[in-house]
PDB file of C-alpha atoms in Angstrom:
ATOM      1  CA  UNK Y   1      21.749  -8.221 -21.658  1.00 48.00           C
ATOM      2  CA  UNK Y   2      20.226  -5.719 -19.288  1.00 56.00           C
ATOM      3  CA  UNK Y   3      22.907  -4.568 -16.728  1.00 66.00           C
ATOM      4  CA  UNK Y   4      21.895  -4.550 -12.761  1.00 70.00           C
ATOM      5  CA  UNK Y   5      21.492   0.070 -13.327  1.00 81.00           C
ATOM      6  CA  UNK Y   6      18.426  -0.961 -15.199  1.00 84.00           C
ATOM      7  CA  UNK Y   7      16.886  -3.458 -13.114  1.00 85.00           C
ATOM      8  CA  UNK Y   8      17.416  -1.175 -10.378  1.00 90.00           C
ATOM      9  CA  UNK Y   9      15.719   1.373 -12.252  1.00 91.00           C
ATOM     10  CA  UNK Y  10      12.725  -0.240 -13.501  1.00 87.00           C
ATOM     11  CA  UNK Y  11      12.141  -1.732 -10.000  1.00 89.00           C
ATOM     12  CA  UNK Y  12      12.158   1.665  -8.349  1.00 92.00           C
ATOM     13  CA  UNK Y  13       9.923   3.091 -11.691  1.00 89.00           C
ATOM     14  CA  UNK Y  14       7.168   0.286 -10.813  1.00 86.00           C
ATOM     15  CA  UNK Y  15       7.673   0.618  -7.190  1.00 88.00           C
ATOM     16  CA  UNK Y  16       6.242   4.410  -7.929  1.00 88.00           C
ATOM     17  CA  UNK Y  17       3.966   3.514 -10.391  1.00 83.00           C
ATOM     18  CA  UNK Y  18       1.691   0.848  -8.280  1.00 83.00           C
ATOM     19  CA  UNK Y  19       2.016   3.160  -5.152  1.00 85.00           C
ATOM     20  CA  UNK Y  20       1.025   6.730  -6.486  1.00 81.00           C
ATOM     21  CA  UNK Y  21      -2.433   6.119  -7.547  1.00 75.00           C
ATOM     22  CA  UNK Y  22      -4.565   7.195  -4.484  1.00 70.00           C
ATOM     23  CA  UNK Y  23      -6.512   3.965  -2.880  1.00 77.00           C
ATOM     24  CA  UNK Y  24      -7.190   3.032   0.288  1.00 82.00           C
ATOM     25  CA  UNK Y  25      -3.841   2.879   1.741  1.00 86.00           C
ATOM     26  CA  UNK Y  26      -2.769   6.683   0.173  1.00 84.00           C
ATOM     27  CA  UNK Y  27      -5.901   7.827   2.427  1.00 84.00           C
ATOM     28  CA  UNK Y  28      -4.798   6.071   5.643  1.00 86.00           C
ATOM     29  CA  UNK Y  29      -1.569   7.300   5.236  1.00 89.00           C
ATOM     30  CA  UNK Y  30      -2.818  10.742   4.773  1.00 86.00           C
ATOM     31  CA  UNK Y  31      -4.922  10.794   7.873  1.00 84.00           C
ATOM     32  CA  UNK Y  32      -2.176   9.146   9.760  1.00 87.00           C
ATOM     33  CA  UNK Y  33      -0.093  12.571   8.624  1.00 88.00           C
ATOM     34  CA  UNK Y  34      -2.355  15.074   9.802  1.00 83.00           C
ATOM     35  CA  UNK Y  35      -3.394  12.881  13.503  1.00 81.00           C
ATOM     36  CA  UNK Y  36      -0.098  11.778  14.401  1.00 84.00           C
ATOM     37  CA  UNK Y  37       2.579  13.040  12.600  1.00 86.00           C
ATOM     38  CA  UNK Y  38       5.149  12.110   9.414  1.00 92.00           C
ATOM     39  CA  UNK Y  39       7.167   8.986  11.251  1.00 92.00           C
ATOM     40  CA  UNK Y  40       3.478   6.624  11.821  1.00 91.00           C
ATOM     41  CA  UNK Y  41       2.252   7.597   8.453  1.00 92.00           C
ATOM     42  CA  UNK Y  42       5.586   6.523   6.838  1.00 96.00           C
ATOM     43  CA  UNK Y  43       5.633   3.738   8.674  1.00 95.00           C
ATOM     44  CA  UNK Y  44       1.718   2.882   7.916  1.00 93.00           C
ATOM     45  CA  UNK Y  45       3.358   3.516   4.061  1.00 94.00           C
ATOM     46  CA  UNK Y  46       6.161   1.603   4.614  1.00 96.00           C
ATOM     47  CA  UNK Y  47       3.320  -1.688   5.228  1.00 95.00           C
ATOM     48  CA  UNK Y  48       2.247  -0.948   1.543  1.00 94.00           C
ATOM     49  CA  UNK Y  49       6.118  -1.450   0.290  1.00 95.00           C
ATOM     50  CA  UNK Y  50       6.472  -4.517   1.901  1.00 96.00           C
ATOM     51  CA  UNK Y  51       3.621  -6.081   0.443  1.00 93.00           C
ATOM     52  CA  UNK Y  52       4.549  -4.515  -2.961  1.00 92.00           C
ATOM     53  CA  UNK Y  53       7.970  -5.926  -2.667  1.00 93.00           C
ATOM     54  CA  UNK Y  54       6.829  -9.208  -2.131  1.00 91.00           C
ATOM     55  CA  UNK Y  55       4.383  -9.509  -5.475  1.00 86.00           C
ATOM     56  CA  UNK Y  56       7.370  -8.015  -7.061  1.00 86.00           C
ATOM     57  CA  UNK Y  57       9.473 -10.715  -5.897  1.00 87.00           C
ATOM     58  CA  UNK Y  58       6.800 -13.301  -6.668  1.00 82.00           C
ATOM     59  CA  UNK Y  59       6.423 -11.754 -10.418  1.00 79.00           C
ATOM     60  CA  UNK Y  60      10.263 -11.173 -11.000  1.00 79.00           C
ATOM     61  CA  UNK Y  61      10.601 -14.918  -9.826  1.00 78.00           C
ATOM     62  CA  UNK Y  62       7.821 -16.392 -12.498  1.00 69.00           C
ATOM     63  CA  UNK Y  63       6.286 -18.081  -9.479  1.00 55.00           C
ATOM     64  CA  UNK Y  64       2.939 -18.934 -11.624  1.00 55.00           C
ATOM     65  CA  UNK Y  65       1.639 -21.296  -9.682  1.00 58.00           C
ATOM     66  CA  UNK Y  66       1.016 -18.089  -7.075  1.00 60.00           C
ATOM     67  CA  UNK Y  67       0.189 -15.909 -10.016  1.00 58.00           C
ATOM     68  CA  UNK Y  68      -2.403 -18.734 -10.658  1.00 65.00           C
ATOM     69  CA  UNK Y  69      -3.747 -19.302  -7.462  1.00 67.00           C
ATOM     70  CA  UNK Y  70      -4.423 -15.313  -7.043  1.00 62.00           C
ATOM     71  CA  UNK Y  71      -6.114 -15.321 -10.351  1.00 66.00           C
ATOM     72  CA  UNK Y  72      -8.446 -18.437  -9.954  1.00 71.00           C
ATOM     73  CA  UNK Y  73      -9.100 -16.743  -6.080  1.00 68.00           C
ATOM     74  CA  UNK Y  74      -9.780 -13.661  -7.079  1.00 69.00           C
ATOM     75  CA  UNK Y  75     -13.199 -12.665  -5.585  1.00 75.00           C
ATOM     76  CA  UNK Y  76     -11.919 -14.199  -2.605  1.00 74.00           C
ATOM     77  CA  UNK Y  77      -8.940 -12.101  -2.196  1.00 67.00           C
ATOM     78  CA  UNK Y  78     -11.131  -9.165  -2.769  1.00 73.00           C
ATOM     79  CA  UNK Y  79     -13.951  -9.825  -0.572  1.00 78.00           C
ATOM     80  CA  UNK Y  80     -10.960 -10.427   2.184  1.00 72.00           C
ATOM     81  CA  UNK Y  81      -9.854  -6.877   1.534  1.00 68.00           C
ATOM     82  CA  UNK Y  82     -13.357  -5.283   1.401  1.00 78.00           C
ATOM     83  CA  UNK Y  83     -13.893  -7.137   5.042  1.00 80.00           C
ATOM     84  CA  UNK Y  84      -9.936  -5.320   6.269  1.00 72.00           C
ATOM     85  CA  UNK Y  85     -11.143  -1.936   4.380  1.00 71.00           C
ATOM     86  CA  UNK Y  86     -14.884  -2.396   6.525  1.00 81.00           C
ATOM     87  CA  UNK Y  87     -12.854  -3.092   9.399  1.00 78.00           C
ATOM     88  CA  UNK Y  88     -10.277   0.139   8.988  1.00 70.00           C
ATOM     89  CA  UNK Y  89     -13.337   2.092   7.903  1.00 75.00           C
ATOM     90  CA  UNK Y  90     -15.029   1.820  11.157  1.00 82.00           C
ATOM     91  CA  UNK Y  91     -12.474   2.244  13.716  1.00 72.00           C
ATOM     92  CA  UNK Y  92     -11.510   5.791  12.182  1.00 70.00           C
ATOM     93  CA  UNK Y  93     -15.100   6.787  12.093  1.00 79.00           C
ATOM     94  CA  UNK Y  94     -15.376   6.388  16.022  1.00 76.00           C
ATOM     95  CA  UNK Y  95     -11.843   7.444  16.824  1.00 67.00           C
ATOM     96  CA  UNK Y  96     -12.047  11.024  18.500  1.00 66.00           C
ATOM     97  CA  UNK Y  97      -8.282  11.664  17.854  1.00 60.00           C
ATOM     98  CA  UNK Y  98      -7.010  15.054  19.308  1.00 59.00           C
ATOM     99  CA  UNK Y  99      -4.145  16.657  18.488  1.00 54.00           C
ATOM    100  CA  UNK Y 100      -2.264  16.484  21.689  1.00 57.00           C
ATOM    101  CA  UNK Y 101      -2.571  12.979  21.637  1.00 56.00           C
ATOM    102  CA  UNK Y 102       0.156  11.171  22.625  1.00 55.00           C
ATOM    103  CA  UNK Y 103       3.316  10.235  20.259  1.00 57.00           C
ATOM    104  CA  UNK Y 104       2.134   6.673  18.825  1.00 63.00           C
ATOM    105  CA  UNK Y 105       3.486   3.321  20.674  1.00 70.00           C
ATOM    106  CA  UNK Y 106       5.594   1.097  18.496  1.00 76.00           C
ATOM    107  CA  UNK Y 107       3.279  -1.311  19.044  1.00 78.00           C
ATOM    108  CA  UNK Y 108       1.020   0.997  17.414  1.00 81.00           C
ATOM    109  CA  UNK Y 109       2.724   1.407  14.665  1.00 85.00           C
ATOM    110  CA  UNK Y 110       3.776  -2.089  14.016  1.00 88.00           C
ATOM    111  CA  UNK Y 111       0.000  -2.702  13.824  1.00 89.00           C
ATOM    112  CA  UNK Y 112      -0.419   0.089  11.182  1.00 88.00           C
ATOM    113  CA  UNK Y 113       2.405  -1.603   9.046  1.00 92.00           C
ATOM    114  CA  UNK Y 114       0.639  -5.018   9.461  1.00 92.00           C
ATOM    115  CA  UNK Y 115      -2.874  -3.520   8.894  1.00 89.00           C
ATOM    116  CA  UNK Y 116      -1.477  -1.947   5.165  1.00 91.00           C
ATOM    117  CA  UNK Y 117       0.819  -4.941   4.130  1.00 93.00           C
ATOM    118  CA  UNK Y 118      -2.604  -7.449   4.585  1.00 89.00           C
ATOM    119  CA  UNK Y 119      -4.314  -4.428   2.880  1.00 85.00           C
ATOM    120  CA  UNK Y 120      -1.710  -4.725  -0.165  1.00 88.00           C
ATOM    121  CA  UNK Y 121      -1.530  -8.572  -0.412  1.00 86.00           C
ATOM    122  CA  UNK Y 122      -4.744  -8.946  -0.637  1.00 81.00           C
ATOM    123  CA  UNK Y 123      -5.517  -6.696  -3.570  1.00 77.00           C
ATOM    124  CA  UNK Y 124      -5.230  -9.429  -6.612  1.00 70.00           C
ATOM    125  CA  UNK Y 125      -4.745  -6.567  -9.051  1.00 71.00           C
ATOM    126  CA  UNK Y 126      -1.692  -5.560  -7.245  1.00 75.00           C
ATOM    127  CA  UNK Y 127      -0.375  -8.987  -7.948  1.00 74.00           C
ATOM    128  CA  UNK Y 128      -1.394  -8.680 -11.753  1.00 71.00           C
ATOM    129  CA  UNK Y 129      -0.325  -5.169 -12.049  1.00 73.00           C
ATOM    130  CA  UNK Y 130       3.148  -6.175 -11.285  1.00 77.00           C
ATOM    131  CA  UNK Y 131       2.933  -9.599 -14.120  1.00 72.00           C
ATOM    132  CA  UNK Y 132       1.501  -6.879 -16.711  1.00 71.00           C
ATOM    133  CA  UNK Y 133       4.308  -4.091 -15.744  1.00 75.00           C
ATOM    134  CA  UNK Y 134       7.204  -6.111 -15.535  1.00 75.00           C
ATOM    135  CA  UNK Y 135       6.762  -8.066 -18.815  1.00 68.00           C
ATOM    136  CA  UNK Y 136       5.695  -4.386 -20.482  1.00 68.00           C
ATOM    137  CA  UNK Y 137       9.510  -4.035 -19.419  1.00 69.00           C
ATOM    138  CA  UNK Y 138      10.896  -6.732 -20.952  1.00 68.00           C
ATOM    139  CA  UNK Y 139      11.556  -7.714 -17.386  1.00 67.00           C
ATOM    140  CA  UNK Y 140       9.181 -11.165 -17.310  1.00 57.00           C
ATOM    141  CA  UNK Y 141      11.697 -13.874 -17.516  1.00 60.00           C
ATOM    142  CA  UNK Y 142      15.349 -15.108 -17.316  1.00 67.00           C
ATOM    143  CA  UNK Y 143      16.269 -13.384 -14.262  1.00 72.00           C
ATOM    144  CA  UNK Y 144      18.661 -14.882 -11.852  1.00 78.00           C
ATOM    145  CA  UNK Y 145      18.386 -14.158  -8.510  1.00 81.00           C
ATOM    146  CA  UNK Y 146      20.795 -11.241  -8.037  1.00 85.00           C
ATOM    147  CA  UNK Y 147      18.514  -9.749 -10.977  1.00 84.00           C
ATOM    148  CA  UNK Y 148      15.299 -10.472  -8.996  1.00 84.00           C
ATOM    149  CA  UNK Y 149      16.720  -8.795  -5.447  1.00 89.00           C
ATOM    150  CA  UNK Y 150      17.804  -5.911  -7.210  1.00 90.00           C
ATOM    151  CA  UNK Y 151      14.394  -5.303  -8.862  1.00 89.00           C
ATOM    152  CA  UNK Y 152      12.696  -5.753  -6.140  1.00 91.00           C
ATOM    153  CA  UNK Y 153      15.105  -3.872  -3.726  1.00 94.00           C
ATOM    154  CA  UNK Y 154      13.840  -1.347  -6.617  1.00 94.00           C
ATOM    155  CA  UNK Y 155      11.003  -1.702  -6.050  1.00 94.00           C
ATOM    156  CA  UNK Y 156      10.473  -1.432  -2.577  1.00 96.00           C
ATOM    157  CA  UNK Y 157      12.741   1.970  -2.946  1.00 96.00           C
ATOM    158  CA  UNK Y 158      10.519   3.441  -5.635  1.00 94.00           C
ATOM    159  CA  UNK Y 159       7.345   2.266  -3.241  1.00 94.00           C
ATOM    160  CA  UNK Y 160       9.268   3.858  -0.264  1.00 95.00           C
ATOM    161  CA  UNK Y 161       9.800   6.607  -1.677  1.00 96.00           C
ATOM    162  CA  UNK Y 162       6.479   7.469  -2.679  1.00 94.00           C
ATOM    163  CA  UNK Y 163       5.120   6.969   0.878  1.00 95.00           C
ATOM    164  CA  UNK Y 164       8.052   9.034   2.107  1.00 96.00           C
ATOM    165  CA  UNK Y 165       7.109  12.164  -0.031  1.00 93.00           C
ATOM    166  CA  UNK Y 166       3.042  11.832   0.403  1.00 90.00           C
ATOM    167  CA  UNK Y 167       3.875  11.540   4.495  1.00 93.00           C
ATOM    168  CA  UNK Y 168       5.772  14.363   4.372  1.00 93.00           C
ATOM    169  CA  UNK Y 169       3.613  16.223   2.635  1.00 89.00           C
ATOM    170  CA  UNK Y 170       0.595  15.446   4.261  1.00 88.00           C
ATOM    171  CA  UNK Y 171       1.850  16.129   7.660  1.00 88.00           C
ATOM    172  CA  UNK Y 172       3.241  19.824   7.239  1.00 87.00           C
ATOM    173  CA  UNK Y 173      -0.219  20.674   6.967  1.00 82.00           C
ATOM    174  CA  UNK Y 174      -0.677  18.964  10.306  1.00 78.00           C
ATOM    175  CA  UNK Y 175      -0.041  22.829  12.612  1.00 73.00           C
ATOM    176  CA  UNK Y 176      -3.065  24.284  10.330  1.00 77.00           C
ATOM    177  CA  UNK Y 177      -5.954  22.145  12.039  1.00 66.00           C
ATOM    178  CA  UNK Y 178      -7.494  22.192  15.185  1.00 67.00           C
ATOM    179  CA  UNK Y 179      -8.985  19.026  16.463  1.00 68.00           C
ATOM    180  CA  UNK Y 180     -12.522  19.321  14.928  1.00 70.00           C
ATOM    181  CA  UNK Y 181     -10.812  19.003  11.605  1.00 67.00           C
ATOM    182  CA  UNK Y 182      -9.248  15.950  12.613  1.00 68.00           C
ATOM    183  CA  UNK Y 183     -12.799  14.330  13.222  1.00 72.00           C
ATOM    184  CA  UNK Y 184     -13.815  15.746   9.744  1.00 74.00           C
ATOM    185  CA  UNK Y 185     -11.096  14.047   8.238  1.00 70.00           C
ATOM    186  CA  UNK Y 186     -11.278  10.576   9.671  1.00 69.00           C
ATOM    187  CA  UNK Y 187     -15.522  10.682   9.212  1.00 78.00           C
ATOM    188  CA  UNK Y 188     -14.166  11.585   5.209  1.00 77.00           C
ATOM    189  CA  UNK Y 189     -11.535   8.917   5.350  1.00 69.00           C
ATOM    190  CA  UNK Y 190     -13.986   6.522   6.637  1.00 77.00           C
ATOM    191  CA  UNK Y 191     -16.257   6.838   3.811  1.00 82.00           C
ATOM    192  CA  UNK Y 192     -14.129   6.827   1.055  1.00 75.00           C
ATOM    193  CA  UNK Y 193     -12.354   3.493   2.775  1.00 72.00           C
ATOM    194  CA  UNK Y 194     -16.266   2.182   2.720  1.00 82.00           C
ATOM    195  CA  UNK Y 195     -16.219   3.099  -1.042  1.00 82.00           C
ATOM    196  CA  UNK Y 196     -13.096   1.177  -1.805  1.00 75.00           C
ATOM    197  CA  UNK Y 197     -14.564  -1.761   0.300  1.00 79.00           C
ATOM    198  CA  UNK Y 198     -18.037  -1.738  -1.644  1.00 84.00           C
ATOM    199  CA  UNK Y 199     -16.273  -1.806  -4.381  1.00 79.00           C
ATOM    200  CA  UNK Y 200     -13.676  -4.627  -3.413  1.00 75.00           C
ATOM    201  CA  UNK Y 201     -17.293  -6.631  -2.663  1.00 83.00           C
ATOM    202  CA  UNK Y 202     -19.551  -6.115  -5.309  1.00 84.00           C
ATOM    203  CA  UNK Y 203     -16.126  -7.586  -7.634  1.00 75.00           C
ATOM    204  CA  UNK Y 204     -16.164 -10.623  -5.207  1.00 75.00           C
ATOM    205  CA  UNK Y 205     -19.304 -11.156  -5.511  1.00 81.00           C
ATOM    206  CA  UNK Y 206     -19.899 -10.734  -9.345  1.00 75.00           C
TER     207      UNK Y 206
END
């Protein structure tokens, strides 16, 4: 019988693992470091961990009737994220963010959360990742529900904590740049997010 340590564990281990691979939302969180600071790119990050957290929740449960419903929608879900990734791609190539800008509303960062969690639910891989991790873990049925919150408190700690140390990171090289470099980096964060969304399309559309 595995003991409560372990689902904590794994949760936190495939929290990390579907977080740390650089996407779109890694790259919004970056530029969000370097134009406004550590606190609205963790919180952008934090939008990620809630959507993780709630496939984990949906895989940890067996819900396969969602599990289903994702897989048989699947070029829907993606051409619903290449149309948020579009969107996200164009308002940071015409922002003209400065440096002295002032600290972010919370208003303005609730809307970052909500902009990354309906970035993350609406990646169907995400939501396959997490089937294909958690049975790899011997973690894909029998759990009762103090089982299931503990994984996924897990993993919405291992998630967390990735966006936590790639915030951090990012934004102590925030003092370096002058605000010219900020425009460089949201033109470069604007194409790669159009990458990501061409992508997302051509797999919705093939």
């Amino acid at each position: 019988m595995l003991t409560s340590d372990y689902h904590l564990i794994a949760g936190i281990i495939v929290g990390l693992a579907v977080a740390a691979p650089i996407g779109p939302v890694n790259i919004i969180c970056i530029q969000k470091a370097v134009r406004k600071g550590f606190i609205s790119a963790f919180i952008v990050g934090l939008g990620a961990a809630f959507g993780d957290s709630l496939f984990g929740a949906i895989a940890a449960l067996g819900l396969t009737v969602v599990t289903d419903f994702v897989s048989i929608h699947t070029s829907w879900f993606e051409g619903l994220g290449a149309a948020v990734l579009l969107l996200m791609g164009w308002l940071s190539w015409r922002a003209h963010p400065h440096l002295s800008d002032p600290v972010p509303s919370a208003g303005d960062m609730l809307r970052g959360l909500a902009g990354t969690f309906m970035l993350t639910i609406t990646n169907p891989m995400t939501a396959l990742g997490f089937i294909a991790l958690f049975a790899g873990m011997g973690l894909s049925r029998d759990l009762n529900r103090p089982e299931v919150a503990t994984l996924v408190a897990g993993v919405f700690t291992g998630s967390g904590l990735w966006w936590l140390f790639i915030s951090r990171l990012a934004s102590a090289f925030r003092g370096r740049l002058a605000d010219k470099h900020l425009v460089y980096i949201n033109r470069g964060s604007a194409a790669m997010i159009w990458i990501f969304a061409g992508v997302a399309a051509v797999r919705a559309l093939t």
